[in-house]
CSV table of C-alpha atoms and ligand atoms in Angstrom, one decimal:
chain,number,residue,atom,x,y,z
A,1,LYS,CA,13.9,-23.2,-37.9
A,2,SER,CA,12.8,-20.5,-35.6
A,3,THR,CA,11.0,-18.4,-38.2
A,4,THR,CA,7.6,-19.2,-36.9
A,5,VAL,CA,7.8,-16.3,-34.5
A,6,THR,CA,5.7,-14.1,-36.9
A,7,ASN,CA,3.0,-16.7,-36.9
A,8,VAL,CA,2.4,-17.3,-33.3
A,9,ASP,CA,-1.4,-17.2,-33.8
A,10,GLY,CA,-1.4,-20.6,-35.5
A,11,SER,CA,-3.0,-22.4,-32.7
A,12,VAL,CA,-5.3,-25.3,-33.3
A,13,ASN,CA,-8.5,-23.5,-32.7
A,14,ASN,CA,-7.4,-20.6,-34.8
A,15,THR,CA,-6.4,-22.0,-38.2
A,16,GLU,CA,-7.7,-19.0,-40.0
A,17,GLU,CA,-4.5,-17.1,-39.2
A,18,ASP,CA,-2.4,-19.7,-40.9
A,19,GLY,CA,-1.5,-20.3,-44.5
A,20,GLU,CA,1.2,-17.8,-45.2
A,21,GLU,CA,4.7,-19.0,-45.9
A,22,ASP,CA,7.3,-18.0,-43.4
A,23,GLY,CA,9.3,-16.0,-45.9
A,24,VAL,CA,6.3,-14.1,-47.0
A,25,GLU,CA,5.2,-13.2,-43.5
A,26,LEU,CA,8.8,-12.2,-42.6
A,27,ALA,CA,9.0,-9.9,-45.6
A,28,ALA,CA,5.6,-8.4,-44.8
A,29,ASN,CA,6.6,-7.7,-41.2
A,30,SER,CA,9.9,-6.2,-42.4
A,31,LEU,CA,8.1,-3.9,-44.8
A,32,LEU,CA,5.5,-2.9,-42.2
A,33,ASN,CA,8.3,-1.9,-39.9
A,34,LYS,CA,9.9,0.2,-42.6
A,35,LEU,CA,6.6,1.9,-43.5
A,36,ILE,CA,5.9,3.0,-40.0
A,37,ARG,CA,9.3,3.7,-38.7
A,38,GLN,CA,10.1,7.3,-38.3
A,39,SER,CA,13.2,7.4,-36.3
A,40,LEU,CA,16.2,5.3,-35.2
A,41,VAL,CA,15.8,2.5,-32.7
A,42,GLU,CA,17.8,3.3,-29.6
A,43,SER,CA,20.1,0.6,-28.1
A,44,SER,CA,21.9,0.4,-24.8
A,45,HIS,CA,24.3,-2.3,-26.1
A,46,ARG,CA,27.7,-1.8,-27.4
A,47,VAL,CA,28.5,-2.6,-31.0
A,48,GLU,CA,30.7,-5.7,-31.3
A,49,VAL,CA,33.2,-5.7,-34.1
A,50,LEU,CA,35.3,-8.6,-35.5
A,51,GLN,CA,37.9,-7.4,-38.0
A,52,LYS,CA,39.2,-9.6,-40.7
A,53,ASP,CA,42.6,-8.1,-39.9
A,54,PRO,CA,42.7,-7.6,-36.2
A,55,SER,CA,45.9,-5.7,-36.3
A,56,SER,CA,44.6,-2.9,-38.5
A,57,PRO,CA,43.3,0.1,-36.5
A,58,LEU,CA,39.7,0.4,-35.8
A,59,TYR,CA,38.1,3.7,-36.7
A,60,SER,CA,34.8,5.0,-35.6
A,61,VAL,CA,33.3,8.3,-36.5
A,62,LYS,CA,31.1,10.6,-34.4
A,63,THR,CA,30.2,12.9,-37.3
A,64,PHE,CA,29.4,12.6,-40.9
A,65,GLU,CA,32.0,15.2,-41.8
A,66,GLU,CA,34.8,12.9,-40.7
A,67,LEU,CA,33.9,10.6,-43.5
A,68,ARG,CA,35.0,13.1,-46.1
A,69,LEU,CA,32.0,12.5,-48.3
A,70,LYS,CA,31.2,14.3,-51.5
A,71,GLU,CA,29.5,17.6,-50.8
A,72,GLU,CA,26.3,16.7,-52.5
A,73,LEU,CA,26.0,13.5,-50.5
A,74,LEU,CA,26.6,15.3,-47.2
A,75,LYS,CA,23.8,17.7,-48.2
A,76,GLY,CA,21.5,14.8,-48.8
A,77,ILE,CA,22.2,13.3,-45.4
A,78,TYR,CA,21.5,16.6,-43.6
A,79,ALA,CA,18.4,17.1,-45.7
A,80,MET,CA,17.1,13.8,-44.3
A,81,GLY,CA,17.5,15.2,-40.9
A,82,PHE,CA,20.4,13.0,-39.8
A,83,ASN,CA,22.7,14.9,-37.4
A,84,ARG,CA,25.1,12.2,-36.6
A,85,PRO,CA,25.8,8.6,-37.4
A,86,SER,CA,23.8,5.9,-35.5
A,87,LYS,CA,25.5,3.4,-33.3
A,88,ILE,CA,26.2,0.9,-36.0
A,89,GLN,CA,26.9,3.6,-38.6
A,90,GLU,CA,29.7,4.9,-36.3
A,91,MET,CA,31.6,1.6,-36.8
A,92,ALA,CA,30.2,0.4,-40.1
A,93,LEU,CA,30.7,3.6,-42.2
A,94,PRO,CA,34.5,3.9,-41.9
A,95,MET,CA,34.8,0.2,-42.9
A,96,MET,CA,32.4,0.5,-45.8
A,97,LEU,CA,34.0,3.7,-47.1
A,98,ALA,CA,37.6,2.6,-46.6
A,99,HIS,CA,40.2,2.3,-49.4
A,100,PRO,CA,40.6,-0.4,-50.5
A,101,PRO,CA,37.0,-1.4,-50.0
A,102,GLN,CA,36.3,-3.9,-47.2
A,103,ASN,CA,33.6,-6.5,-47.1
A,104,LEU,CA,31.1,-6.5,-44.2
A,105,ILE,CA,28.5,-8.6,-42.6
A,106,ALA,CA,26.3,-6.6,-40.2
A,107,GLN,CA,23.6,-7.7,-38.0
A,108,SER,CA,21.3,-5.4,-35.9
A,109,GLN,CA,17.6,-5.2,-35.4
A,110,SER,CA,15.5,-3.2,-37.8
A,111,GLY,CA,15.5,0.5,-37.3
A,112,THR,CA,19.2,0.8,-36.3
A,113,GLY,CA,20.4,2.5,-39.5
A,114,LYS,CA,21.6,-0.4,-41.8
A,115,THR,CA,19.8,0.7,-44.9
A,116,ALA,CA,20.9,4.3,-44.6
A,117,ALA,CA,24.5,3.0,-44.1
A,118,PHE,CA,24.7,0.9,-47.3
A,119,VAL,CA,22.8,3.5,-49.4
A,120,LEU,CA,25.5,5.9,-48.3
A,121,ALA,CA,28.2,3.5,-49.3
A,122,MET,CA,26.6,2.9,-52.7
A,123,LEU,CA,26.1,6.6,-53.4
A,124,SER,CA,29.7,7.4,-52.4
A,125,ARG,CA,31.2,4.8,-54.7
A,126,VAL,CA,29.1,5.6,-57.7
A,127,ASN,CA,30.6,7.6,-60.6
A,128,ALA,CA,27.8,9.7,-61.9
A,129,LEU,CA,29.6,10.2,-65.2
A,130,GLU,CA,29.8,6.6,-66.1
A,131,LEU,CA,26.5,5.3,-67.5
A,132,PHE,CA,26.3,1.7,-66.6
A,133,PRO,CA,25.3,-0.3,-63.5
A,134,GLN,CA,27.9,0.0,-60.8
A,135,CYS,CA,26.0,-0.9,-57.6
A,136,LEU,CA,23.8,-3.9,-57.2
A,137,CYS,CA,21.5,-4.4,-54.2
A,138,LEU,CA,19.4,-7.6,-53.7
A,139,ALA,CA,16.2,-7.4,-51.7
A,140,PRO,CA,13.7,-10.2,-50.9
A,141,THR,CA,10.6,-8.5,-52.4
A,142,TYR,CA,9.4,-5.9,-54.8
A,143,GLU,CA,8.1,-3.7,-52.1
A,144,LEU,CA,11.3,-3.9,-50.0
A,145,ALA,CA,13.3,-3.1,-53.1
A,146,LEU,CA,11.2,0.0,-53.7
A,147,GLN,CA,11.6,1.1,-50.1
A,148,THR,CA,15.4,1.0,-50.4
A,149,GLY,CA,15.1,2.8,-53.8
A,150,ARG,CA,13.3,5.6,-52.0
A,151,VAL,CA,16.1,6.0,-49.6
A,152,VAL,CA,18.6,6.2,-52.4
A,153,GLU,CA,16.5,8.8,-54.1
A,154,ARG,CA,16.2,10.9,-50.9
A,155,MET,CA,19.8,10.6,-49.9
A,156,GLY,CA,21.0,11.1,-53.4
A,157,LYS,CA,18.7,14.1,-54.0
A,158,PHE,CA,21.7,16.3,-54.7
A,159,CYS,CA,23.7,13.7,-56.6
A,160,VAL,CA,21.9,14.8,-59.8
A,161,ASP,CA,23.2,12.4,-62.3
A,162,VAL,CA,22.9,9.3,-60.2
A,163,GLN,CA,19.9,7.1,-61.1
A,164,VAL,CA,18.2,4.0,-59.8
A,165,MET,CA,16.6,1.2,-61.7
A,166,TYR,CA,14.5,-1.7,-60.3
A,167,ALA,CA,15.1,-5.3,-61.4
A,168,ILE,CA,11.8,-6.6,-60.3
A,169,ARG,CA,9.2,-8.8,-61.9
A,170,GLY,CA,7.0,-6.9,-64.3
A,171,ASN,CA,9.6,-4.3,-65.1
A,172,ARG,CA,10.3,-5.4,-68.6
A,173,ILE,CA,13.3,-4.0,-70.5
A,174,PRO,CA,13.7,-4.8,-74.2
A,175,ARG,CA,16.6,-7.1,-74.8
A,176,GLY,CA,19.7,-5.3,-76.0
A,177,THR,CA,18.8,-2.1,-74.1
A,178,HIS,CA,21.9,-0.3,-72.9
A,179,VAL,CA,21.1,0.2,-69.2
A,180,THR,CA,22.6,3.6,-68.1
A,181,LYS,CA,21.4,3.7,-64.5
A,182,GLN,CA,24.2,3.3,-62.0
A,183,ILE,CA,22.3,1.7,-59.1
A,184,ILE,CA,20.2,-1.5,-59.6
A,185,ILE,CA,18.0,-2.7,-56.8
A,186,GLY,CA,16.1,-6.0,-57.3
A,187,THR,CA,15.0,-9.4,-56.3
A,188,PRO,CA,17.4,-12.3,-56.9
A,189,GLY,CA,15.4,-14.0,-59.6
A,190,THR,CA,14.9,-11.0,-61.8
A,191,VAL,CA,18.4,-9.8,-61.3
A,192,LEU,CA,19.7,-13.2,-62.4
A,193,ASP,CA,17.6,-13.0,-65.5
A,194,TRP,CA,18.8,-9.5,-66.3
A,195,CYS,CA,22.4,-10.5,-65.9
A,196,PHE,CA,22.6,-13.9,-67.5
A,197,LYS,CA,19.7,-14.3,-69.9
A,198,GLN,CA,19.0,-10.7,-71.0
A,199,LYS,CA,22.5,-9.5,-70.5
A,200,LEU,CA,21.3,-6.1,-69.4
A,201,ILE,CA,23.8,-5.9,-66.5
A,202,ASP,CA,27.5,-6.6,-66.8
A,203,LEU,CA,28.4,-8.1,-63.4
A,204,THR,CA,32.1,-7.6,-63.9
A,205,LYS,CA,31.6,-3.9,-63.7
A,206,ILE,CA,29.8,-3.9,-60.3
A,207,ARG,CA,31.7,-2.2,-57.5
A,208,VAL,CA,29.3,-2.6,-54.6
A,209,PHE,CA,27.2,-5.6,-54.0
A,210,VAL,CA,24.6,-5.4,-51.2
A,211,LEU,CA,22.6,-8.3,-49.9
A,212,ASP,CA,19.9,-6.8,-47.7
A,213,GLU,CA,17.5,-8.7,-45.3
A,214,ALA,CA,19.6,-11.9,-45.5
A,215,ASP,CA,17.3,-13.6,-42.9
A,216,VAL,CA,14.2,-13.0,-45.0
A,217,MET,CA,16.2,-13.9,-48.2
A,218,ILE,CA,17.2,-17.4,-47.0
A,219,ASP,CA,13.6,-18.1,-46.0
A,220,THR,CA,12.4,-17.6,-49.5
A,221,GLN,CA,12.7,-20.6,-51.8
A,222,GLY,CA,15.5,-20.3,-54.3
A,223,PHE,CA,16.8,-16.9,-53.3
A,224,SER,CA,20.0,-18.2,-51.6
A,225,ASP,CA,21.1,-20.1,-54.6
A,226,GLN,CA,20.3,-17.3,-57.0
A,227,SER,CA,22.1,-14.8,-54.8
A,228,ILE,CA,25.2,-17.0,-54.8
A,229,ARG,CA,25.1,-17.4,-58.5
A,230,ILE,CA,25.1,-13.7,-58.9
A,231,GLN,CA,27.9,-13.2,-56.3
A,232,ARG,CA,30.1,-15.7,-58.1
A,233,ALA,CA,30.1,-13.6,-61.3
A,234,LEU,CA,31.3,-10.5,-59.5
A,235,PRO,CA,34.9,-9.3,-59.8
A,236,SER,CA,37.1,-10.0,-56.9
A,237,GLU,CA,37.6,-6.3,-56.1
A,238,CYS,CA,33.9,-5.7,-55.8
A,239,GLN,CA,32.8,-4.7,-52.3
A,240,MET,CA,30.4,-7.1,-50.8
A,241,LEU,CA,28.0,-6.2,-47.9
A,242,LEU,CA,25.4,-8.3,-46.2
A,243,PHE,CA,22.8,-7.1,-43.7
A,244,SER,CA,20.4,-9.0,-41.5
A,245,ALA,CA,18.1,-8.1,-38.6
A,246,THR,CA,18.6,-11.5,-37.0
A,247,PHE,CA,21.4,-14.1,-36.9
A,248,GLU,CA,20.4,-17.7,-36.6
A,249,ASP,CA,22.9,-20.3,-37.6
A,250,SER,CA,21.4,-20.6,-41.0
A,251,VAL,CA,21.8,-16.9,-41.8
A,252,TRP,CA,25.3,-17.1,-40.5
A,253,GLN,CA,26.2,-20.0,-42.7
A,254,PHE,CA,24.8,-18.3,-45.7
A,255,ALA,CA,26.6,-15.0,-44.9
A,256,GLU,CA,29.9,-16.7,-44.6
A,257,ARG,CA,29.4,-18.5,-47.9
A,258,ILE,CA,28.6,-15.4,-49.8
A,259,ILE,CA,30.8,-12.7,-48.3
A,260,PRO,CA,34.6,-13.4,-48.6
A,261,ASP,CA,36.9,-12.1,-45.9
A,262,PRO,CA,34.3,-10.1,-44.0
A,263,ASN,CA,34.5,-7.7,-41.2
A,264,ILE,CA,31.7,-8.4,-38.8
A,265,ILE,CA,29.5,-6.0,-36.9
A,266,LYS,CA,26.9,-6.9,-34.4
A,267,LEU,CA,24.5,-5.0,-32.2
A,268,ARG,CA,22.6,-7.1,-29.8
A,269,LYS,CA,18.9,-6.7,-29.6
A,270,GLU,CA,17.4,-4.8,-26.7
A,271,GLU,CA,15.9,-7.4,-24.3
A,272,LEU,CA,12.3,-7.1,-23.3
A,273,THR,CA,11.5,-7.0,-19.7
A,274,LEU,CA,8.4,-7.0,-17.5
A,275,HIS,CA,10.1,-5.0,-14.7
A,276,ASN,CA,8.5,-1.7,-15.5
A,277,ILE,CA,5.1,-3.1,-16.1
A,278,ARG,CA,2.3,-3.5,-13.5
A,279,GLN,CA,0.3,-6.6,-14.3
A,280,TYR,CA,-3.2,-7.3,-13.2
A,281,TYR,CA,-5.8,-9.9,-13.9
A,282,VAL,CA,-9.6,-9.9,-13.7
A,283,LEU,CA,-11.5,-13.1,-13.2
A,284,CYS,CA,-14.5,-13.4,-15.6
A,285,ARG,CA,-17.1,-16.0,-16.3
A,286,ASN,CA,-17.5,-15.5,-20.1
A,287,ARG,CA,-16.9,-13.2,-23.0
A,288,LYS,CA,-19.6,-10.7,-22.0
A,289,ASP,CA,-18.1,-10.5,-18.5
A,290,LYS,CA,-14.7,-9.8,-19.9
A,291,TYR,CA,-16.1,-7.1,-22.0
A,292,GLN,CA,-17.8,-5.5,-19.0
A,293,ALA,CA,-14.6,-5.7,-17.0
A,294,LEU,CA,-12.8,-4.0,-19.9
A,295,CYS,CA,-15.3,-1.2,-20.0
A,296,ASN,CA,-15.0,-0.7,-16.2
A,297,ILE,CA,-11.2,-0.5,-16.4
A,298,TYR,CA,-11.5,1.9,-19.4
A,299,GLY,CA,-13.9,4.1,-17.6
A,300,GLY,CA,-12.1,3.9,-14.3
A,301,ILE,CA,-8.7,5.2,-15.2
A,302,THR,CA,-7.5,7.9,-17.4
A,303,ILE,CA,-5.4,6.3,-20.0
A,304,GLY,CA,-3.5,7.3,-23.1
A,305,GLN,CA,-3.8,4.6,-25.7
A,306,ALA,CA,-4.5,0.9,-25.4
A,307,ILE,CA,-3.8,-2.2,-27.4
A,308,ILE,CA,-6.1,-5.1,-26.9
A,309,PHE,CA,-5.1,-8.6,-28.0
A,310,CYS,CA,-7.5,-11.3,-28.9
A,311,GLN,CA,-6.6,-14.9,-29.8
A,312,THR,CA,-8.7,-15.2,-32.9
A,313,ARG,CA,-9.8,-12.9,-35.6
A,314,GLN,CA,-13.4,-13.6,-34.8
A,315,ASN,CA,-13.0,-12.5,-31.2
A,316,ALA,CA,-11.2,-9.4,-32.4
A,317,LYS,CA,-14.0,-8.5,-34.7
A,318,TRP,CA,-16.7,-9.0,-32.1
A,319,LEU,CA,-14.9,-6.9,-29.6
A,320,THR,CA,-14.3,-4.1,-32.1
A,321,VAL,CA,-18.0,-3.9,-33.0
A,322,GLU,CA,-19.0,-3.9,-29.3
A,323,LEU,CA,-16.6,-1.1,-28.5
A,324,MET,CA,-17.8,0.9,-31.4
A,325,GLN,CA,-21.4,0.5,-30.5
A,326,ASP,CA,-20.5,1.8,-27.1
A,327,GLY,CA,-19.1,4.9,-28.7
A,328,HIS,CA,-15.3,4.2,-28.5
A,329,GLN,CA,-13.0,5.1,-31.3
A,330,VAL,CA,-11.4,1.8,-32.1
A,331,SER,CA,-9.5,0.4,-35.0
A,332,LEU,CA,-9.0,-3.2,-35.9
A,333,LEU,CA,-5.7,-4.6,-37.1
A,334,SER,CA,-6.2,-7.9,-38.6
A,335,GLY,CA,-4.4,-10.4,-40.7
A,336,GLU,CA,-6.8,-10.0,-43.6
A,337,LEU,CA,-5.5,-6.5,-44.3
A,338,THR,CA,-2.8,-5.9,-46.9
A,339,VAL,CA,0.5,-4.7,-45.6
A,340,ASP,CA,-0.2,-1.2,-46.7
A,341,GLN,CA,-3.6,-1.2,-45.0
A,342,ARG,CA,-1.9,-2.5,-41.8
A,343,ALA,CA,0.7,0.2,-42.0
A,344,SER,CA,-2.0,2.8,-42.3
A,345,VAL,CA,-4.0,1.5,-39.4
A,346,ILE,CA,-0.9,1.6,-37.2
A,347,GLN,CA,0.0,5.0,-38.5
A,348,ARG,CA,-3.4,6.4,-37.6
A,349,PHE,CA,-3.1,4.9,-34.1
A,350,ARG,CA,0.4,6.4,-33.7
A,351,ASP,CA,-1.0,9.8,-34.7
A,352,GLY,CA,-3.6,9.4,-32.0
A,353,LYS,CA,-6.6,9.3,-34.3
A,354,GLU,CA,-7.8,6.2,-32.5
A,355,LYS,CA,-7.2,5.5,-28.8
A,356,VAL,CA,-7.8,1.8,-28.9
A,357,LEU,CA,-6.3,-0.8,-31.2
A,358,VAL,CA,-7.8,-4.3,-31.3
A,359,THR,CA,-5.6,-6.9,-32.8
A,360,THR,CA,-4.5,-10.5,-33.0
A,361,ASN,CA,-0.9,-11.5,-32.6
A,362,VAL,CA,0.0,-11.8,-36.2
A,363,CYS,CA,0.0,-8.1,-37.1
A,364,ALA,CA,1.3,-6.6,-33.9
A,365,ARG,CA,4.4,-8.6,-33.4
A,366,GLY,CA,7.5,-6.5,-33.5
A,367,ILE,CA,5.7,-3.3,-33.8
A,368,ASP,CA,6.5,-0.9,-31.1
A,369,VAL,CA,4.0,1.8,-30.3
A,370,LYS,CA,5.8,3.8,-27.6
A,371,GLN,CA,2.9,5.9,-26.4
A,372,VAL,CA,0.8,2.9,-25.5
A,373,THR,CA,0.1,2.9,-21.7
A,374,ILE,CA,-2.1,-0.1,-21.5
A,375,VAL,CA,-2.0,-3.5,-22.9
A,376,VAL,CA,-5.0,-5.8,-22.5
A,377,ASN,CA,-5.0,-9.5,-23.1
A,378,PHE,CA,-8.6,-10.1,-23.8
A,379,ASP,CA,-7.5,-13.7,-24.4
A,380,LEU,CA,-4.3,-15.2,-22.9
A,381,PRO,CA,-1.8,-16.2,-25.6
A,382,VAL,CA,-1.7,-20.0,-25.7
A,383,ASN,CA,0.1,-22.4,-28.0
A,384,PRO,CA,-1.6,-25.3,-29.9
A,385,ALA,CA,-1.1,-27.6,-26.9
A,386,GLU,CA,-3.2,-25.1,-24.8
A,387,GLU,CA,-0.1,-24.2,-22.8
A,388,PRO,CA,0.8,-20.6,-22.1
A,389,ASP,CA,2.8,-19.0,-24.9
A,390,TYR,CA,5.3,-17.2,-22.8
A,391,GLU,CA,7.2,-15.6,-25.6
A,392,THR,CA,4.1,-14.0,-27.0
A,393,TYR,CA,3.1,-12.8,-23.6
A,394,LEU,CA,6.4,-11.1,-23.2
A,395,HIS,CA,6.2,-9.5,-26.7
A,396,ARG,CA,2.8,-8.1,-26.1
A,397,ILE,CA,3.5,-6.6,-22.7
A,398,GLY,CA,7.2,-6.2,-22.3
A,399,ARG,CA,9.1,-3.1,-22.8
A,400,THR,CA,12.8,-2.5,-23.3
A,401,GLY,CA,14.2,-1.6,-19.9
A,402,ARG,CA,16.1,1.6,-20.5
A,403,PHE,CA,13.9,3.4,-23.0
A,404,GLY,CA,10.5,2.0,-22.4
A,405,ARG,CA,8.0,3.9,-20.4
A,406,LYS,CA,6.1,2.4,-17.5
A,407,GLY,CA,3.1,0.4,-18.5
A,408,LEU,CA,0.0,-1.3,-17.3
A,409,ALA,CA,-1.2,-4.7,-18.4
A,410,PHE,CA,-4.6,-6.4,-17.8
A,411,ASN,CA,-5.4,-10.0,-18.3
A,412,MET,CA,-9.0,-11.0,-18.7
A,413,ILE,CA,-9.2,-14.5,-17.4
A,414,GLU,CA,-11.9,-17.1,-17.5
A,415,VAL,CA,-11.9,-19.1,-14.3
A,416,ASP,CA,-10.7,-22.3,-16.1
A,417,LYS,CA,-7.7,-20.3,-17.5
A,418,LEU,CA,-6.4,-19.2,-14.1
A,419,PRO,CA,-3.8,-22.0,-14.0
A,420,LEU,CA,-2.3,-20.8,-17.2
A,421,LEU,CA,-1.9,-17.3,-15.8
A,422,MET,CA,-0.3,-18.7,-12.7
A,423,LYS,CA,2.2,-20.5,-14.9
A,424,ILE,CA,3.0,-17.3,-16.6
A,425,GLN,CA,3.5,-15.6,-13.3
A,426,ASP,CA,5.9,-18.3,-12.2
A,427,HIS,CA,7.7,-18.4,-15.5
A,428,PHE,CA,8.6,-14.7,-15.4
A,429,ASN,CA,8.9,-14.7,-11.6
A,430,SER,CA,6.8,-11.5,-11.5
A,431,SER,CA,3.6,-10.8,-9.7
A,432,ILE,CA,0.2,-10.5,-11.4
A,433,LYS,CA,-2.3,-9.0,-9.0
A,434,GLN,CA,-6.0,-9.8,-9.0
A,435,LEU,CA,-8.2,-6.8,-9.6
A,436,ASN,CA,-11.8,-6.2,-8.7
A,437,PRO,CA,-13.0,-4.3,-11.8
A,438,GLU,CA,-15.6,-2.4,-9.7
A,439,ASP,CA,-12.8,-0.9,-7.6
A,440,MET,CA,-10.2,0.8,-9.7
A,441,ASP,CA,-8.5,2.4,-6.7
A,442,GLU,CA,-6.5,-0.7,-6.4
A,443,ILE,CA,-4.5,0.3,-9.4
A,444,GLU,CA,-1.5,2.3,-8.2
B,501,LIG,P1,17.4,-0.4,-40.8
B,501,LIG,O1,17.8,-0.6,-42.2
B,501,LIG,O2,18.4,-1.0,-39.8
B,501,LIG,O3,16.0,-0.9,-40.5
B,501,LIG,P2,17.2,2.4,-41.4
B,501,LIG,O4,18.4,2.7,-42.1
B,501,LIG,O5,16.0,2.1,-42.2
B,501,LIG,O6,17.4,1.1,-40.4
B,501,LIG,O7,16.9,3.5,-40.3
B,501,LIG,C1,15.8,3.5,-39.5
B,501,LIG,C2,15.2,4.9,-39.4
B,501,LIG,O8,16.2,5.8,-38.8
B,501,LIG,C3,14.8,5.5,-40.7
B,501,LIG,O9,13.7,6.3,-40.6
B,501,LIG,C4,16.0,6.4,-41.1
B,501,LIG,O10,15.7,7.4,-41.9
B,501,LIG,C5,16.5,6.8,-39.7
B,501,LIG,N1,18.0,7.0,-39.6
B,501,LIG,C6,18.9,6.2,-40.2
B,501,LIG,N2,20.2,6.7,-39.9
B,501,LIG,C7,20.0,7.8,-39.1
B,501,LIG,C8,20.9,8.8,-38.5
B,501,LIG,N3,22.2,8.7,-38.6
B,501,LIG,N4,20.3,9.8,-37.8
B,501,LIG,C9,18.9,9.9,-37.7
B,501,LIG,N5,18.1,9.0,-38.3
B,501,LIG,C10,18.6,8.0,-39.0
């Protein structure tokens, strides 16, 4: 399984970063991305579509008006500041809103408009006058369910009689209660309980079934089986929709098991590149030396914001304290923080409240902070075998070619680590220039 990507810090000399289950870390990362995302992620790729019936015409829309939505729903969309459908929404919305309903499997990276799309589908199919659950959305965690619920509430602001209810652990409803809310969002275990044990939800009346974050879902023990048990009890005319940010084989197999006769939509992920990054290294004897070099660089060039990566939490803490004592405004993003705390650290950094962010890999993976001009590897990323961790290097420094700004990257290298750096240089076939930290004129 390739889910270890979120836990790249788990090197032998750094066991303190370990200990989280994959599913938990994946869910935390996904939540973090949602908490800090303010706008759509751009993509230079084309949307790929595979229709279940290739002979039927393929519609795409350039405006929300073309979808002939209820007035109050269109108002909700505009109130959210959406002017036109995102790339995947252009293709997905006509399928999702078609009559008769069509099933869909959609994959695209987070931030491309999947949630907004299925929330729109749910809201457009709900009958506000009917007081029973009509749409069911499964999410991997309580927090992710709440995030989706918030989108329903915002987009459905003008759909006055439509209400959401959360089927999550801790939300206890007396047995025999007549549930009048039309949209249910919950985690598989609790939903299963509400449907079969407590009989709060009549699955035969569900019109739209959404399985969100399928990749996170299948990594959490028991969730696939529970989801499949729920899906089996749905009526055949129920619309089934599945979303995932990634698509390894395991997600794919699950998707095809749970969604009958699907249309398939894919948007390839933007590749990271080192082309628009100037890379340098500074040879150092020890940690103090690295610190001095860092200060020289920092003093020598005018920079916007910087992210500094350390290999261990301990190093990250040490560096943060040093920088603070020297009067820099720094914040530390570390694995000990809760997801909400991490989100707020990143948010403050985004807002420019701190100019320097010190972190280990764990938290900063997959979080793009566009305005960052400098990335510093205070320690080179290595794997447990003390070989260079190429993927992590690329993730720390790389930008997406078309939308990314130019950047600078500095590697602080102890002499004995130089061979590792040379390997990185060869691997990416890109040049990393040596820098004399006393002479910043070399940077240009
Ligand atoms: P995903 O579910 O793929 O992660 P979201 O639906 O959460 O993506 O959308 C990512 C961000 O973009 C959110 O802040 C959302 O409000 C915004 N967004 C979604 N669709 C549009 C749109 N058509 N126009 C502008 N912003 C949008």
